[in-house]
mmCIF file of C-alpha atoms in Angstrom:
data_model
loop_
_atom_site.group_PDB
_atom_site.id
_atom_site.type_symbol
_atom_site.label_atom_id
_atom_site.label_comp_id
_atom_site.label_asym_id
_atom_site.label_seq_id
_atom_site.Cartn_x
_atom_site.Cartn_y
_atom_site.Cartn_z
ATOM 1 C CA MET A 1 -32.881 -4.180 -8.169
ATOM 2 C CA LYS A 2 -32.551 -6.538 -10.893
ATOM 3 C CA ARG A 3 -29.603 -9.239 -10.930
ATOM 4 C CA MET A 4 -26.606 -8.394 -13.275
ATOM 5 C CA THR A 5 -25.615 -11.449 -15.719
ATOM 6 C CA LYS A 6 -23.291 -13.500 -15.459
ATOM 7 C CA ILE A 7 -21.346 -11.788 -18.296
ATOM 8 C CA ASP A 8 -21.653 -8.427 -16.996
ATOM 9 C CA ARG A 9 -20.183 -8.656 -13.936
ATOM 10 C CA GLN A 10 -17.490 -10.460 -15.221
ATOM 11 C CA ASN A 11 -16.762 -7.571 -17.106
ATOM 12 C CA GLN A 12 -17.365 -5.257 -13.759
ATOM 13 C CA LEU A 13 -14.651 -7.818 -11.925
ATOM 14 C CA VAL A 14 -12.218 -6.967 -14.775
ATOM 15 C CA SER A 15 -12.831 -3.055 -14.893
ATOM 16 C CA LYS A 16 -12.796 -3.132 -10.801
ATOM 17 C CA LEU A 17 -9.183 -5.320 -10.103
ATOM 18 C CA ARG A 18 -7.503 -3.029 -13.315
ATOM 19 C CA ASP A 19 -9.147 -0.221 -11.289
ATOM 20 C CA ASN A 20 -7.999 -1.290 -7.981
ATOM 21 C CA PRO A 21 -5.503 -4.928 -8.412
ATOM 22 C CA PHE A 22 -5.492 -4.971 -4.331
ATOM 23 C CA LEU A 23 -8.994 -5.657 -3.413
ATOM 24 C CA THR A 24 -9.859 -8.618 -2.467
ATOM 25 C CA ASP A 25 -12.919 -11.556 -3.117
ATOM 26 C CA GLU A 26 -14.079 -10.534 -0.337
ATOM 27 C CA ASP A 27 -14.312 -6.564 -1.107
ATOM 28 C CA LEU A 28 -15.957 -8.160 -5.014
ATOM 29 C CA SER A 29 -18.426 -10.546 -3.198
ATOM 30 C CA GLU A 30 -19.894 -7.303 -1.460
ATOM 31 C CA ALA A 31 -19.440 -5.147 -4.300
ATOM 32 C CA PHE A 32 -21.217 -7.636 -6.537
ATOM 33 C CA GLY A 33 -23.914 -9.214 -3.584
ATOM 34 C CA VAL A 34 -22.739 -12.794 -4.500
ATOM 35 C CA SER A 35 -21.032 -15.487 -2.975
ATOM 36 C CA ILE A 36 -16.803 -15.559 -2.751
ATOM 37 C CA GLN A 37 -17.386 -18.980 -4.879
ATOM 38 C CA THR A 38 -18.445 -16.951 -7.640
ATOM 39 C CA ILE A 39 -16.240 -14.492 -7.078
ATOM 40 C CA ARG A 40 -13.098 -16.825 -7.312
ATOM 41 C CA LEU A 41 -15.296 -18.617 -10.097
ATOM 42 C CA ASP A 42 -15.973 -15.910 -12.159
ATOM 43 C CA ARG A 43 -11.618 -14.688 -11.534
ATOM 44 C CA LEU A 44 -11.113 -18.690 -12.781
ATOM 45 C CA GLU A 45 -13.372 -18.242 -15.997
ATOM 46 C CA GLN A 46 -11.596 -14.888 -16.613
ATOM 47 C CA ASN A 47 -7.906 -15.666 -15.769
ATOM 48 C CA ILE A 48 -7.540 -13.318 -13.694
ATOM 49 C CA PRO A 49 -5.124 -14.788 -10.122
ATOM 50 C CA GLU A 50 -6.003 -14.301 -7.101
ATOM 51 C CA LEU A 51 -5.000 -11.300 -4.717
ATOM 52 C CA ARG A 52 -0.934 -11.860 -4.156
ATOM 53 C CA GLU A 53 -0.470 -13.095 -7.200
ATOM 54 C CA ARG A 54 -2.089 -9.649 -8.720
ATOM 55 C CA ILE A 55 -0.298 -8.002 -5.621
ATOM 56 C CA ARG A 56 3.414 -9.690 -6.887
ATOM 57 C CA GLY A 57 2.405 -9.357 -10.998
ATOM 58 C CA VAL A 58 1.884 -5.201 -10.070
ATOM 59 C CA ALA A 59 5.297 -5.249 -7.807
ATOM 60 C CA VAL A 60 7.454 -6.444 -10.711
ATOM 61 C CA GLN A 61 5.721 -4.033 -13.201
ATOM 62 C CA HIS A 62 6.391 -1.245 -10.985
ATOM 63 C CA HIS A 63 9.370 -1.350 -9.071
ATOM 64 C CA ASP A 64 12.967 0.383 -8.865
ATOM 65 C CA GLU A 65 15.797 -1.113 -6.122
ATOM 66 C CA VAL A 66 15.358 0.100 -3.292
ATOM 67 C CA LYS A 67 19.008 1.650 -2.323
ATOM 68 C CA ALA A 68 19.162 3.395 0.601
ATOM 69 C CA LEU A 69 17.953 0.048 3.091
ATOM 70 C CA PRO A 70 17.513 -3.751 2.763
ATOM 71 C CA LEU A 71 14.146 -4.765 1.517
ATOM 72 C CA ASP A 72 13.433 -6.514 4.324
ATOM 73 C CA GLU A 73 13.519 -4.033 6.464
ATOM 74 C CA VAL A 74 10.750 -2.230 5.109
ATOM 75 C CA ILE A 75 7.496 -2.397 7.181
ATOM 76 C CA GLY A 76 4.778 -3.908 4.750
ATOM 77 C CA GLU A 77 5.155 -4.940 1.004
ATOM 78 C CA ILE A 78 6.379 -2.647 -1.123
ATOM 79 C CA ILE A 79 4.071 -2.862 -4.583
ATOM 80 C CA GLU A 80 5.390 -0.079 -6.686
ATOM 81 C CA LEU A 81 8.642 2.050 -6.395
ATOM 82 C CA GLN A 82 9.728 4.576 -8.701
ATOM 83 C CA LEU A 83 13.004 5.890 -6.644
ATOM 84 C CA ASP A 84 12.816 9.748 -6.005
ATOM 85 C CA LYS A 85 8.942 9.825 -7.210
ATOM 86 C CA VAL A 86 6.512 7.477 -5.988
ATOM 87 C CA ALA A 87 6.317 4.294 -3.514
ATOM 88 C CA ILE A 88 3.600 2.270 -2.354
ATOM 89 C CA SER A 89 3.956 -0.651 0.011
ATOM 90 C CA ILE A 90 0.272 -2.656 1.849
ATOM 91 C CA LEU A 91 0.657 -3.805 5.026
ATOM 92 C CA ASP A 92 -2.161 -6.630 6.239
ATOM 93 C CA ILE A 93 -2.706 -5.695 10.660
ATOM 94 C CA GLN A 94 -2.047 -9.044 11.399
ATOM 95 C CA GLU A 95 -2.391 -10.295 16.103
ATOM 96 C CA GLU A 96 1.337 -9.056 16.114
ATOM 97 C CA HIS A 97 0.161 -5.629 15.367
ATOM 98 C CA VAL A 98 -2.718 -4.887 17.614
ATOM 99 C CA PHE A 99 -3.221 -3.843 21.055
ATOM 100 C CA HIS A 100 -4.753 -7.266 22.045
ATOM 101 C CA ARG A 101 -7.535 -5.456 24.399
ATOM 102 C CA ASN A 102 -9.815 -3.876 21.626
ATOM 103 C CA GLN A 103 -7.846 -4.763 17.881
ATOM 104 C CA ILE A 104 -6.820 -1.484 17.394
ATOM 105 C CA ALA A 105 -3.588 -1.076 15.044
ATOM 106 C CA ARG A 106 -0.353 0.328 17.563
ATOM 107 C CA GLY A 107 0.470 3.496 15.936
ATOM 108 C CA HIS A 108 4.162 2.775 15.656
ATOM 109 C CA PHE A 109 3.421 0.401 12.939
ATOM 110 C CA LEU A 110 1.514 2.870 10.974
ATOM 111 C CA PHE A 111 3.999 5.275 11.552
ATOM 112 C CA ALA A 112 6.719 2.585 10.761
ATOM 113 C CA GLN A 113 5.659 1.583 7.419
ATOM 114 C CA ALA A 114 5.156 5.078 6.422
ATOM 115 C CA ASN A 115 8.934 5.897 7.083
ATOM 116 C CA SER A 116 10.250 2.881 5.973
ATOM 117 C CA LEU A 117 8.554 3.790 2.504
ATOM 118 C CA CYS A 118 9.950 6.781 2.784
ATOM 119 C CA VAL A 119 13.509 5.723 3.464
ATOM 120 C CA ALA A 120 13.063 3.468 0.559
ATOM 121 C CA LEU A 121 11.772 6.067 -2.199
ATOM 122 C CA ILE A 122 15.232 8.437 -2.000
ATOM 123 C CA ASP A 123 17.281 7.393 -4.655
ATOM 124 C CA ASP A 124 20.707 7.543 -2.729
ATOM 125 C CA GLU A 125 22.438 4.629 -0.541
ATOM 126 C CA LEU A 126 21.975 6.671 2.546
ATOM 127 C CA ALA A 127 18.551 8.210 3.790
ATOM 128 C CA LEU A 128 17.933 9.073 7.376
ATOM 129 C CA THR A 129 14.640 10.625 8.893
ATOM 130 C CA ALA A 130 14.895 14.695 9.585
ATOM 131 C CA SER A 131 12.070 15.112 10.898
ATOM 132 C CA SER A 132 8.062 14.265 10.331
ATOM 133 C CA GLU A 133 5.089 15.637 11.200
ATOM 134 C CA VAL A 134 1.962 12.798 11.028
ATOM 135 C CA LYS A 135 -1.177 12.923 12.024
ATOM 136 C CA PHE A 136 -3.771 9.623 12.642
ATOM 137 C CA ILE A 137 -7.006 10.165 11.149
ATOM 138 C CA LYS A 138 -9.024 6.720 12.012
ATOM 139 C CA PRO A 139 -8.168 3.846 13.831
ATOM 140 C CA VAL A 140 -7.023 0.877 12.022
ATOM 141 C CA LYS A 141 -7.995 -3.065 13.014
ATOM 142 C CA LEU A 142 -7.017 -6.725 13.129
ATOM 143 C CA GLY A 143 -7.732 -7.715 9.199
ATOM 144 C CA ASP A 144 -7.732 -4.146 7.877
ATOM 145 C CA ARG A 145 -5.492 -3.627 5.107
ATOM 146 C CA VAL A 146 -3.610 -0.552 5.088
ATOM 147 C CA VAL A 147 -2.275 0.904 1.445
ATOM 148 C CA THR A 148 0.623 3.495 2.428
ATOM 149 C CA LYS A 149 2.007 6.110 -0.410
ATOM 150 C CA ALA A 150 4.563 8.360 -0.745
ATOM 151 C CA LEU A 151 5.124 10.955 -2.948
ATOM 152 C CA LEU A 152 8.503 12.762 -3.323
ATOM 153 C CA VAL A 153 7.560 17.071 -3.568
ATOM 154 C CA GLU A 154 11.151 18.187 -3.069
ATOM 155 C CA LYS A 155 14.613 17.062 -3.600
ATOM 156 C CA ARG A 156 17.245 19.757 -2.732
ATOM 157 C CA LYS A 157 20.162 20.254 -0.162
ATOM 158 C CA LYS A 158 20.629 16.755 0.763
ATOM 159 C CA ARG A 159 16.775 17.265 2.436
ATOM 160 C CA ALA A 160 13.643 15.593 0.331
ATOM 161 C CA THR A 161 10.679 16.461 1.292
ATOM 162 C CA ILE A 162 7.976 13.405 0.733
ATOM 163 C CA GLU A 163 4.204 13.261 1.334
ATOM 164 C CA VAL A 164 2.431 10.606 2.629
ATOM 165 C CA GLU A 165 -0.964 8.736 2.689
ATOM 166 C CA SER A 166 -2.227 5.783 3.871
ATOM 167 C CA SER A 167 -5.977 4.572 3.667
ATOM 168 C CA VAL A 168 -8.137 1.380 4.274
ATOM 169 C CA GLN A 169 -10.623 0.633 1.501
ATOM 170 C CA GLN A 170 -10.354 3.923 -0.383
ATOM 171 C CA GLN A 171 -10.525 5.552 3.555
ATOM 172 C CA GLN A 172 -7.874 7.806 5.267
ATOM 173 C CA VAL A 173 -6.826 6.913 7.763
ATOM 174 C CA PHE A 174 -3.130 8.299 8.208
ATOM 175 C CA LYS A 175 -0.754 11.103 6.269
ATOM 176 C CA GLY A 176 2.250 12.632 7.242
ATOM 177 C CA ARG A 177 5.219 14.804 6.060
ATOM 178 C CA PHE A 178 8.934 13.503 5.997
ATOM 179 C CA VAL A 179 11.802 15.217 5.585
ATOM 180 C CA MET A 180 14.649 13.131 4.710
ATOM 181 C CA TYR A 181 18.525 13.669 5.173
ATOM 182 C CA TYR A 182 20.315 11.924 2.250
ATOM 183 C CA PHE A 183 24.047 12.005 1.540
ATOM 184 C CA GLY A 184 23.756 12.990 -2.235
ATOM 185 C CA GLU A 185 27.859 12.941 -3.030
ATOM 186 C CA GLY A 186 28.564 15.618 -5.264
ATOM 187 C CA GLU A 187 25.750 17.797 -4.433
ATOM 188 C CA GLU A 188 25.715 21.131 -2.661
#
């Protein structure tokens, strides 16, 4: 296999990060078959900020104000929020999220990330979980980055139906359907 030129690699790096700004330097290093240091130098030359700054940038661009709960009560970091439409958060799995014996994430953290994202998605002062149906698809491990997306499917009669998907490196690990109750002043 012929090695890619620096210019080609940097162009593809820009393209990859445009498509998925949540890729780590390690992910990019693997994808391009170069060292992490090479990726960091490429990012510097292309004026691409490190991961945390990219996440903050995405969050600022795509963020309505959460109404139904304080932002610090959301499990994970909200990076996109369009009230009553879509919300996305990320959760980096750390020691406190896993069983010490096998380093697998405890399910209640994945559920809490999804559930709090559903509450945050509702354009109302009060949103509570009325019911949920969830499925854990694959184990999540220490060090994994869980990206969760909540999509409003229907909102009427003080009930909102939201579908949620969580993935790690584009592999689905959790999905659910949440029905949220909201106060909805003035609605029937």
